[in-house]
Amino acid sequence: MKLPVGSTIAPVILSSDKTNLSTLGGDKIAWPVYMMLGNIDKAKRRRLNAHAMVLIGYLPVSKLVIFSKKTRPRRIYDLFHYCMERLLRPLIKAGKDGIEMVCADQLMRRVYPILAAYVADHPEQCLIACCKETRCPRCRVEHDKRGDLLVPSPRIQEQARIILEHKQSRRRVPRFREDGMRPIFTPFWKHIPNTDIFLCITPDILHQLHKGVFKDHLAEWCTHLAGAEEIDTRFRCMTSFPGLRQFSKGISFLTQWTGREHKEMQRVFVGLIVGSVEPAVLRSAVAVIDFIYLSQIHIHSTTTIGALQKALETFHEFKDIFLQRDIREDFNFPKVHSMLHYRDSIISHGSLDGYNTELPERLHIDFTKDAYRASNRREYVRQMTTWLGRQEAIAQFNAYLDWFTQSTDSDDHSAHPADTSEASQCATHSTAKNPSYSNVKLESITDEFRALRFLPALQCFIRSNCPTYITPIFANQFDQFNGYKILKIKLGDCPAAGQIDEVSRIRATKYVAGDNGRSNQEAVFDTVLVRTLEGSVNESTRGTPLEGMRMIASL
């Protein structure tokens, strides 16, 4: 369809997910529906204080006990689609005729909101696609062929609509059973214009990869082959290093996992199982980990997409080792099959980090759990919406105050140009307010912190910056210094890589002997690479990726 002059498209991204409200007991459940726009930068969408993702409603959660057990599931499906249709009804007219809106550049345009993506876990994806959970919500794969590498023909919304209409008229429709569809005759997406609901369904990295393929399958398979005690021993023997979590008690005792723990295990899992499993198992594990990391890249190219597909093919090439060792009888489960659609989703929708369910999971705290705790647990949905409305009004007023304050400050700075120096506007590095080590002597810096070249480097710095300063006088009068454990360096923003307000941390801590049952704290000295001055040559790094760099600190 051709858009008229002066109009534009606003891709709409929806997300819905059930969440428990009561923690220790009870059956209180909320089903929020969130919405965001695809023309907002994904780095800003992921920032909670940007309020780029908004709550548009709560779906009713009812067991519908008034119906029989046989008809109850179908009525629950119909209730979901009826409520979603009511919730998205304004989207139908706006998608067909457009709506006049003032854009960020203060120009009036006719905007056509189009449903572009729907973020949900596998059960809700099947509920949206009107198919059984034993089938794929995106393609017409047979229920016993989900472990194969070949991708079947995709589902098409117009075909699905016709099949459901024929089934509703009680005709004999073989495709209805072949595609594993459910008798949902009024899906909410039936009248939404210019969209294909099956293409809108995006991969779910959190549940499909982190919690699914890695935790529920690969980690358990390797643990079964190597032995739980062996895997726990290897985790306990890991050396401590900043940025890596040490599972001091192993992993077999853990009963409840979080997405962060899955990611921390993935960082060391390949190196951890080397020597404890067969080479074919190791190749499969490497392929899965490569696939997980490549799927999370912030910006893709043909090279990264090719590497992603290669990792998937490698896993399917070596996966039979788990069948030969009686770990699995087949690979016919949806989380492995879903990996086939990642490549096409990246090509059609862009990087998958913009559609991850981790953001809606985090929003549950602000929009459901905190709101539920603020209620008295009676008619809590009504109280939650009232409380959220007041919180939104407060946030809008605070945003207005911040805007007014910034505009006032900018006017003051324009009247006093001397106050707007470059040094006052941006800070390249920062440290803690109070030093971690006070009055450290030169001998301690050399012995305890292993900074053997600290004094010569300091003397060179003073000579170059303070020529009149005499080094012997400096050494006699200033032989104590304050030390900091962490130096933070602000990195430049790179929206293409999802890097906004990123900070690099340089750590330097000395060895501390343990006492009163506490373990020893090992010394940590991060390696720091800096760019060399123009004209200087480092023969050790010539022709390597580190050319033009030199190392100034190392353990």
Coordinates of C-alpha atoms in Angstrom, one line a residue:
M1 CA 0.0 0.0 0.0
K2 CA 1.2 3.5 -0.9
L3 CA 1.1 6.1 1.9
P4 CA -0.1 9.6 1.1
V5 CA 2.4 12.5 1.1
G6 CA 3.2 13.7 4.6
S7 CA 2.4 10.5 6.3
T8 CA 4.5 7.9 8.1
I9 CA 4.3 4.5 9.8
A10 CA 4.6 3.8 13.6
P11 CA 5.4 0.1 14.1
V12 CA 3.6 -1.0 17.3
I13 CA 5.3 -3.6 19.6
L14 CA 3.0 -5.5 22.0
S15 CA 3.9 -7.7 24.9
S16 CA 1.9 -9.7 27.4
D17 CA 2.9 -12.1 30.2
K18 CA 1.2 -13.5 33.2
T19 CA 2.8 -12.9 36.6
N20 CA 2.2 -13.9 40.2
L21 CA 1.3 -11.1 42.6
S22 CA 1.3 -13.1 45.9
T23 CA 4.7 -14.4 46.8
L24 CA 4.3 -16.8 49.7
G25 CA 0.8 -18.0 49.1
G26 CA -2.5 -17.4 47.3
D27 CA -3.4 -17.5 43.7
K28 CA -3.4 -13.8 42.8
I29 CA -2.3 -13.3 39.2
A30 CA -2.1 -10.3 36.9
W31 CA -1.9 -10.4 33.1
P32 CA -0.5 -7.0 31.9
V33 CA -0.3 -5.9 28.3
Y34 CA 2.5 -3.5 27.3
M35 CA 3.0 -1.4 24.2
M36 CA 5.9 0.5 22.7
L37 CA 6.8 2.0 19.3
G38 CA 9.5 0.6 17.1
N39 CA 10.5 4.1 15.9
I40 CA 11.9 4.8 19.3
D41 CA 15.6 3.8 19.7
K42 CA 15.8 0.4 21.3
A43 CA 18.5 1.7 23.7
K44 CA 16.0 4.2 25.0
R45 CA 13.2 1.6 25.1
R46 CA 15.2 -0.5 27.5
R47 CA 15.7 2.3 29.9
L48 CA 13.0 2.2 32.5
N49 CA 13.2 5.9 33.4
A50 CA 12.5 6.7 29.7
H51 CA 8.9 5.4 30.0
A52 CA 9.0 4.2 26.4
M53 CA 7.1 1.1 27.2
V54 CA 3.7 1.8 28.7
L55 CA 1.0 -0.4 30.3
I56 CA -2.2 -0.3 28.2
G57 CA -4.4 -2.7 30.3
Y58 CA -4.8 -5.8 32.4
L59 CA -6.4 -8.9 30.9
P60 CA -8.8 -10.8 33.2
V61 CA -7.5 -13.9 34.8
S62 CA -10.4 -16.3 35.5
K63 CA -10.7 -20.0 35.9
L64 CA -14.2 -19.9 34.5
V65 CA -15.4 -22.7 36.8
I66 CA -19.0 -22.2 35.6
F67 CA -18.1 -24.1 32.4
S68 CA -17.4 -27.8 32.3
K69 CA -13.9 -29.1 32.2
K70 CA -14.3 -30.1 28.6
T71 CA -15.3 -26.6 27.3
R72 CA -13.4 -24.5 29.9
P73 CA -10.0 -24.3 27.9
R74 CA -11.8 -23.1 24.8
R75 CA -13.7 -20.4 26.7
I76 CA -10.5 -19.2 28.2
Y77 CA -9.0 -18.9 24.7
D78 CA -12.1 -17.0 23.5
L79 CA -11.9 -14.7 26.6
F80 CA -8.3 -13.7 25.8
H81 CA -9.0 -12.9 22.2
Y82 CA -12.1 -11.0 23.0
C83 CA -10.3 -8.8 25.6
M84 CA -7.4 -8.2 23.2
E85 CA -9.8 -7.2 20.4
R86 CA -11.5 -4.7 22.7
L87 CA -8.1 -3.4 23.8
L88 CA -6.7 -3.0 20.3
R89 CA -9.9 -1.8 18.6
P90 CA -8.6 1.8 18.2
L91 CA -5.7 0.3 16.3
I92 CA -8.0 -1.0 13.5
K93 CA -9.4 2.4 12.5
A94 CA -6.1 4.2 13.0
G95 CA -4.3 1.6 10.9
K96 CA -6.7 2.0 8.0
D97 CA -7.3 5.8 8.0
G98 CA -4.3 7.1 10.0
I99 CA -4.4 9.7 12.7
E100 CA -3.0 13.3 12.8
M101 CA -0.2 13.6 15.2
V102 CA 2.5 16.2 16.1
C103 CA 5.9 14.5 15.6
A104 CA 9.1 15.2 17.6
D105 CA 10.2 17.7 14.9
Q106 CA 7.0 19.7 15.6
L107 CA 5.5 18.8 12.2
M108 CA 2.0 17.5 11.7
R109 CA 1.9 14.1 10.0
R110 CA -0.7 11.5 9.4
V111 CA 0.6 8.4 11.3
Y112 CA -0.4 4.9 10.5
P113 CA 0.2 2.6 13.5
I114 CA 0.9 -1.0 12.3
L115 CA 1.3 -4.0 14.6
A116 CA 4.8 -5.1 13.8
A117 CA 5.9 -7.4 16.7
Y118 CA 4.4 -9.3 19.6
V119 CA 6.7 -10.3 22.5
A120 CA 5.6 -13.3 24.5
D121 CA 6.7 -16.7 25.8
H122 CA 5.9 -19.9 24.0
P123 CA 2.5 -20.7 25.6
E124 CA 1.2 -17.2 24.8
Q125 CA 2.7 -17.3 21.3
C126 CA 0.6 -20.4 20.6
L127 CA -2.5 -18.7 22.2
I128 CA -2.0 -15.7 19.9
A129 CA -1.4 -17.9 16.8
C130 CA -4.5 -20.1 17.7
C131 CA -2.4 -23.3 17.6
K132 CA -1.6 -26.1 20.0
E133 CA 1.4 -25.8 22.2
T134 CA 2.9 -28.9 20.6
R135 CA 3.1 -26.9 17.3
C136 CA 5.2 -23.9 16.2
P137 CA 3.3 -20.6 16.2
R138 CA 5.3 -19.4 13.1
C139 CA 5.4 -22.4 10.7
R140 CA 3.4 -25.5 9.8
V141 CA 5.9 -28.0 11.2
E142 CA 4.5 -31.4 12.2
H143 CA 4.5 -32.3 15.9
D144 CA 7.1 -35.1 15.4
K145 CA 9.4 -33.1 13.1
R146 CA 10.4 -30.3 15.3
G147 CA 13.9 -31.7 15.9
D148 CA 14.9 -31.5 12.2
L149 CA 17.0 -28.7 10.7
L150 CA 14.7 -28.0 7.7
V151 CA 12.2 -25.1 8.1
P152 CA 8.7 -26.0 6.9
S153 CA 6.4 -23.5 5.1
P154 CA 5.3 -20.5 7.2
R155 CA 1.9 -19.8 8.5
I156 CA 0.0 -17.1 6.7
Q157 CA -2.6 -15.0 8.4
E158 CA -5.1 -14.9 5.5
Q159 CA -5.0 -18.7 5.1
A160 CA -5.4 -19.2 8.8
R161 CA -8.4 -16.9 8.8
I162 CA -10.1 -18.8 6.0
I163 CA -9.4 -22.2 7.7
L164 CA -11.0 -20.9 10.9
E165 CA -14.1 -19.6 9.1
H166 CA -14.6 -22.9 7.3
K167 CA -14.2 -24.8 10.5
Q168 CA -16.7 -22.5 12.2
S169 CA -19.3 -23.4 9.4
R170 CA -18.8 -27.0 10.3
R171 CA -17.1 -27.9 7.0
R172 CA -14.5 -30.6 6.8
V173 CA -11.2 -28.9 6.8
P174 CA -8.1 -31.2 6.8
R175 CA -5.7 -28.3 7.1
F176 CA -7.2 -27.5 10.5
R177 CA -5.9 -30.7 12.0
E178 CA -2.7 -30.8 9.9
D179 CA -1.7 -27.3 11.2
G180 CA -2.6 -28.2 14.8
M181 CA -5.0 -25.2 15.2
R182 CA -7.4 -24.5 17.9
P183 CA -11.1 -23.6 17.4
I184 CA -10.8 -19.9 18.1
F185 CA -13.1 -18.4 15.5
T186 CA -12.8 -14.7 16.4
P187 CA -9.1 -14.0 16.9
F188 CA -8.2 -10.5 17.9
W189 CA -5.9 -10.0 14.8
K190 CA -8.7 -10.9 12.4
H191 CA -9.4 -7.3 11.4
I192 CA -6.1 -5.6 12.2
P193 CA -5.0 -4.1 8.9
N194 CA -1.6 -4.4 7.1
T195 CA -0.2 -7.1 9.4
D196 CA 0.6 -10.8 9.6
I197 CA 0.3 -12.0 13.2
F198 CA 2.6 -15.0 12.5
L199 CA 5.4 -12.7 11.3
C200 CA 4.9 -10.5 14.4
I201 CA 5.8 -13.3 16.7
T202 CA 9.4 -12.8 17.7
P203 CA 12.0 -15.1 19.3
D204 CA 12.2 -15.2 23.1
I205 CA 15.9 -15.2 24.1
L206 CA 15.2 -15.4 27.9
H207 CA 12.8 -18.4 27.9
Q208 CA 13.9 -20.2 24.7
L209 CA 17.7 -19.9 25.0
H210 CA 18.8 -19.0 28.5
K211 CA 16.2 -20.9 30.5
G212 CA 15.3 -23.4 27.8
V213 CA 18.1 -24.7 25.5
F214 CA 20.9 -23.9 27.9
K215 CA 19.5 -24.5 31.5
D216 CA 16.8 -27.1 30.9
H217 CA 18.6 -29.1 28.3
L218 CA 22.3 -28.5 27.6
A219 CA 23.4 -28.0 31.2
E220 CA 21.5 -31.0 32.3
W221 CA 22.7 -33.2 29.5
C222 CA 26.4 -32.4 30.2
T223 CA 25.9 -32.8 34.0
H224 CA 24.4 -36.2 33.4
L225 CA 27.3 -37.3 31.2
A226 CA 30.1 -35.8 33.4
G227 CA 28.4 -36.4 36.8
A228 CA 26.9 -33.8 39.1
E229 CA 29.8 -34.1 41.6
E230 CA 32.4 -33.5 38.9
I231 CA 30.6 -30.5 37.5
D232 CA 30.1 -29.1 41.1
T233 CA 33.8 -29.6 41.8
R234 CA 34.8 -27.8 38.7
F235 CA 32.6 -24.9 39.5
R236 CA 34.0 -24.7 43.1
C237 CA 37.6 -24.8 41.7
M238 CA 37.0 -21.7 39.6
T239 CA 39.4 -18.9 40.4
S240 CA 37.9 -15.6 41.6
F241 CA 37.9 -12.9 38.9
P242 CA 36.1 -9.6 38.7
G243 CA 33.0 -9.9 36.5
L244 CA 32.8 -13.6 36.8
R245 CA 30.6 -15.3 39.5
Q246 CA 32.1 -18.1 41.5
F247 CA 29.6 -20.8 42.3
S248 CA 31.3 -21.8 45.5
K249 CA 28.8 -24.5 46.3
G250 CA 28.3 -25.8 42.8
I251 CA 25.1 -25.7 40.8
S252 CA 23.3 -29.0 41.7
F253 CA 21.9 -27.5 44.9
L254 CA 20.1 -24.6 43.1
T255 CA 16.4 -25.0 42.7
Q256 CA 15.3 -21.6 41.4
W257 CA 17.3 -20.0 38.7
T258 CA 17.3 -16.5 37.3
G259 CA 18.3 -15.2 33.9
R260 CA 21.4 -13.6 35.4
E261 CA 22.6 -16.9 36.8
H262 CA 22.1 -18.6 33.4
K263 CA 24.2 -15.9 31.7
E264 CA 26.9 -16.2 34.4
M265 CA 27.1 -19.9 33.8
Q266 CA 27.3 -19.5 30.1
R267 CA 30.5 -17.4 30.4
V268 CA 32.5 -20.3 31.8
F269 CA 30.6 -23.4 30.8
V270 CA 32.6 -24.4 27.8
G271 CA 35.9 -24.1 29.6
L272 CA 34.4 -25.9 32.6
I273 CA 33.4 -29.1 30.8
V274 CA 36.6 -29.5 28.8
G275 CA 38.1 -32.9 29.6
S276 CA 34.9 -34.2 31.3
V277 CA 32.8 -34.9 28.2
E278 CA 33.4 -36.4 24.8
P279 CA 34.6 -34.2 21.9
A280 CA 31.3 -34.4 20.1
V281 CA 29.5 -33.2 23.3
L282 CA 31.9 -30.4 23.6
R283 CA 31.4 -29.4 20.0
S284 CA 27.6 -29.3 20.6
A285 CA 28.0 -27.2 23.7
V286 CA 30.3 -24.7 21.9
A287 CA 27.8 -24.4 19.1
V288 CA 24.9 -23.7 21.5
I289 CA 26.9 -21.1 23.4
D290 CA 28.0 -19.5 20.2
F291 CA 24.4 -19.4 19.0
I292 CA 23.2 -17.8 22.3
Y293 CA 25.9 -15.1 22.2
L294 CA 25.5 -14.3 18.5
S295 CA 21.7 -14.0 18.9
Q296 CA 22.3 -11.2 21.5
I297 CA 24.5 -9.0 19.3
H298 CA 23.2 -5.4 19.2
I299 CA 23.8 -4.9 15.5
H300 CA 24.0 -7.6 12.9
S301 CA 25.7 -8.0 9.5
T302 CA 25.7 -10.8 6.9
T303 CA 28.8 -12.1 8.7
T304 CA 27.2 -12.4 12.1
I305 CA 24.0 -13.9 10.6
G306 CA 26.1 -16.4 8.7
A307 CA 28.0 -17.3 11.9
L308 CA 24.6 -17.7 13.7
Q309 CA 23.4 -20.1 11.1
K310 CA 26.7 -22.0 11.1
A311 CA 26.5 -22.5 14.9
L312 CA 23.0 -23.9 14.5
E313 CA 24.1 -26.3 11.8
T314 CA 27.0 -27.4 13.9
F315 CA 24.7 -28.2 16.8
H316 CA 22.4 -30.3 14.6
E317 CA 25.5 -32.1 13.2
F318 CA 26.7 -33.3 16.6
K319 CA 23.5 -33.5 18.5
D320 CA 23.1 -37.2 17.9
I321 CA 25.7 -37.9 20.5
F322 CA 23.1 -37.3 23.1
L323 CA 20.9 -39.9 21.5
Q324 CA 23.7 -42.4 21.4
R325 CA 24.4 -41.9 25.1
D326 CA 20.7 -42.4 26.0
I327 CA 20.4 -38.8 27.3
R328 CA 17.6 -38.0 24.9
E329 CA 15.2 -40.1 22.8
D330 CA 14.6 -37.3 20.4
F331 CA 14.9 -33.5 20.0
N332 CA 11.2 -33.0 19.3
F333 CA 10.5 -30.0 21.6
P334 CA 9.7 -26.4 20.7
K335 CA 12.7 -24.7 22.2
V336 CA 15.2 -26.4 19.9
H337 CA 12.8 -25.9 16.9
S338 CA 12.5 -22.1 17.7
M339 CA 16.2 -21.7 16.9
L340 CA 15.4 -22.2 13.3
H341 CA 13.5 -18.9 13.1
Y342 CA 16.1 -16.6 14.7
R343 CA 17.9 -15.9 11.4
D344 CA 14.6 -14.9 9.6
S345 CA 13.5 -12.8 12.5
I346 CA 16.8 -10.9 12.6
I347 CA 16.5 -10.2 8.9
S348 CA 12.9 -9.0 9.1
H349 CA 12.8 -7.3 12.5
G350 CA 16.4 -6.4 13.3
S351 CA 18.5 -7.3 16.4
L352 CA 16.6 -9.5 18.8
D353 CA 17.7 -7.5 21.9
G354 CA 14.9 -5.0 21.1
Y355 CA 12.3 -7.8 21.5
N356 CA 13.5 -9.7 24.5
T357 CA 11.1 -10.6 27.2
E358 CA 13.5 -9.5 29.9
L359 CA 12.2 -5.9 29.7
P360 CA 8.5 -6.9 30.3
E361 CA 9.6 -9.2 33.1
R362 CA 11.4 -6.2 34.7
L363 CA 8.3 -4.0 34.2
H364 CA 6.2 -6.4 36.2
I365 CA 7.8 -5.0 39.3
D366 CA 6.8 -1.4 38.6
F367 CA 3.4 -2.0 37.0
T368 CA 2.0 -5.0 38.8
K369 CA 3.9 -6.1 42.0
D370 CA 4.5 -2.6 43.5
A371 CA 0.9 -1.6 42.6
Y372 CA -0.5 -4.8 44.2
R373 CA 1.5 -4.2 47.4
A374 CA 0.1 -0.7 47.6
S375 CA -3.5 -2.1 47.6
N376 CA -5.4 -3.7 50.5
R377 CA -5.8 -7.0 48.4
R378 CA -9.5 -6.4 47.9
E379 CA -10.6 -5.5 44.4
Y380 CA -6.9 -5.1 43.9
V381 CA -7.1 -4.5 40.1
R382 CA -9.2 -1.4 40.5
Q383 CA -6.8 -0.1 43.2
M384 CA -3.8 -0.9 41.1
T385 CA -5.0 1.1 38.1
T386 CA -5.8 4.1 40.4
W387 CA -2.4 3.9 42.0
L388 CA -0.6 3.7 38.7
G389 CA -2.5 6.7 37.4
R390 CA -1.3 8.7 40.3
Q391 CA 2.3 7.5 39.8
E392 CA 2.1 8.5 36.2
A393 CA 0.8 12.0 37.0
I394 CA 3.7 12.4 39.5
A395 CA 6.2 11.3 36.9
Q396 CA 4.8 13.7 34.3
F397 CA 5.0 16.6 36.7
N398 CA 8.6 15.7 37.7
A399 CA 9.5 15.6 34.0
Y400 CA 8.0 19.1 33.6
L401 CA 10.1 20.3 36.6
D402 CA 13.3 18.8 35.1
W403 CA 12.6 20.4 31.7
F404 CA 11.9 23.8 33.4
T405 CA 15.0 23.6 35.5
Q406 CA 17.2 22.7 32.5
S407 CA 15.7 25.5 30.4
T408 CA 16.4 28.0 33.2
D409 CA 19.9 26.8 33.6
S410 CA 20.6 27.1 29.9
D411 CA 19.4 30.7 30.0
D412 CA 21.8 31.4 32.9
H413 CA 24.7 29.8 31.1
S414 CA 24.0 31.8 27.9
A415 CA 24.3 35.0 30.1
H416 CA 27.6 33.7 31.6
P417 CA 29.5 32.0 28.8
A418 CA 32.5 31.5 31.1
D419 CA 30.6 28.9 33.1
T420 CA 30.2 26.6 30.2
S421 CA 33.7 25.3 30.0
E422 CA 34.4 21.9 28.4
A423 CA 35.8 20.5 31.6
S424 CA 32.6 21.4 33.5
Q425 CA 30.3 19.8 31.0
C426 CA 31.8 16.3 30.7
A427 CA 33.9 14.2 33.1
T428 CA 36.0 11.5 31.5
H429 CA 36.7 9.6 34.7
S430 CA 35.6 9.4 38.3
T431 CA 36.5 7.7 41.6
A432 CA 34.9 7.1 45.0
K433 CA 34.3 10.2 47.2
N434 CA 36.6 8.8 49.9
P435 CA 39.8 6.8 49.2
S436 CA 39.8 3.1 49.9
Y437 CA 43.5 3.3 51.1
S438 CA 44.6 6.4 52.9
N439 CA 48.1 7.6 53.5
V440 CA 49.8 4.7 51.6
K441 CA 53.6 4.9 51.7
L442 CA 55.8 4.5 48.6
E443 CA 57.1 1.2 50.0
S444 CA 53.6 -0.2 50.3
I445 CA 52.7 0.9 46.8
T446 CA 55.7 -1.0 45.5
D447 CA 55.4 -4.1 47.7
E448 CA 51.7 -4.6 48.4
F449 CA 50.3 -3.2 45.2
R450 CA 53.2 -4.4 43.0
A451 CA 53.5 -1.1 41.3
L452 CA 57.2 -1.4 40.6
R453 CA 57.4 1.5 38.2
F454 CA 55.2 3.9 40.2
L455 CA 57.9 6.2 41.4
P456 CA 59.8 6.5 38.0
A457 CA 56.5 7.1 36.2
L458 CA 55.5 9.7 38.9
Q459 CA 58.9 11.4 38.5
C460 CA 58.5 11.5 34.8
F461 CA 55.0 13.0 35.1
I462 CA 56.2 15.7 37.5
R463 CA 59.2 16.7 35.3
S464 CA 57.0 17.0 32.2
N465 CA 54.3 19.0 33.9
C466 CA 56.2 20.9 36.7
P467 CA 59.8 21.5 35.4
T468 CA 60.6 23.7 38.4
Y469 CA 59.7 21.0 40.9
I470 CA 62.7 19.2 42.3
T471 CA 62.3 15.5 42.6
P472 CA 64.3 15.0 45.9
I473 CA 62.2 17.6 47.6
F474 CA 59.1 15.9 46.3
A475 CA 60.3 12.5 47.6
N476 CA 61.0 13.9 51.1
Q477 CA 57.8 15.9 51.6
F478 CA 55.3 13.8 49.7
D479 CA 55.8 10.2 50.4
Q480 CA 52.2 9.2 51.2
F481 CA 49.3 8.9 48.8
N482 CA 45.6 8.0 48.7
G483 CA 44.6 4.9 46.8
Y484 CA 41.3 3.9 45.2
K485 CA 40.1 0.4 44.4
I486 CA 38.2 1.4 41.2
L487 CA 38.7 4.0 38.5
K488 CA 35.6 4.6 36.3
I489 CA 36.2 5.8 32.8
K490 CA 33.2 7.0 30.8
L491 CA 33.0 5.5 27.3
G492 CA 31.7 7.3 24.2
D493 CA 28.1 6.6 23.3
C494 CA 27.6 4.2 20.4
P495 CA 23.8 3.7 19.8
A496 CA 24.5 1.2 17.0
A497 CA 26.0 -1.2 19.5
G498 CA 23.5 -0.4 22.2
Q499 CA 26.2 1.4 24.2
I500 CA 24.7 4.4 26.1
D501 CA 26.3 5.9 29.2
E502 CA 28.6 2.9 29.5
V503 CA 31.4 2.9 32.0
S504 CA 34.6 0.9 32.0
R505 CA 36.0 0.0 35.5
I506 CA 39.7 -0.5 36.3
R507 CA 40.2 -2.4 39.5
A508 CA 43.3 -2.5 41.7
T509 CA 43.1 -4.2 45.1
K510 CA 45.8 -5.7 47.3
Y511 CA 45.9 -9.1 49.0
V512 CA 44.0 -9.2 52.3
A513 CA 44.5 -12.2 54.6
G514 CA 41.4 -13.7 56.0
D515 CA 40.6 -13.8 59.7
N516 CA 37.7 -15.0 61.9
G517 CA 36.7 -17.7 59.4
R518 CA 36.8 -15.3 56.4
S519 CA 38.6 -16.5 53.3
N520 CA 41.6 -14.6 51.9
Q521 CA 40.9 -11.9 49.4
E522 CA 43.2 -12.3 46.4
A523 CA 44.9 -9.3 44.8
V524 CA 43.2 -8.0 41.6
F525 CA 45.0 -5.8 39.1
D526 CA 43.2 -5.3 35.8
T527 CA 45.1 -5.0 32.6
V528 CA 44.8 -1.6 31.0
L529 CA 45.5 -0.9 27.3
V530 CA 46.0 2.7 26.2
R531 CA 46.7 4.2 22.8
T532 CA 50.3 5.2 22.2
L533 CA 51.4 8.6 21.0
E534 CA 51.8 9.2 17.3
G535 CA 55.2 8.2 16.0
S536 CA 55.8 5.7 18.8
V537 CA 56.2 2.1 17.7
N538 CA 55.7 -1.1 19.8
E539 CA 57.3 -4.0 18.1
S540 CA 55.5 -6.5 20.3
T541 CA 52.1 -5.5 18.9
R542 CA 53.0 -4.7 15.3
G543 CA 50.7 -6.5 12.9
T544 CA 48.3 -7.6 15.7
P545 CA 44.9 -6.3 16.8
L546 CA 46.7 -4.5 19.6
E547 CA 48.8 -2.4 17.2
G548 CA 48.9 1.2 18.4
M549 CA 48.3 0.1 22.0
R550 CA 50.5 -0.5 25.0
M551 CA 49.9 -2.2 28.4
I552 CA 50.3 0.0 31.4
A553 CA 49.1 -2.3 34.2
S554 CA 48.9 -6.0 34.6
L555 CA 48.9 -8.7 37.3

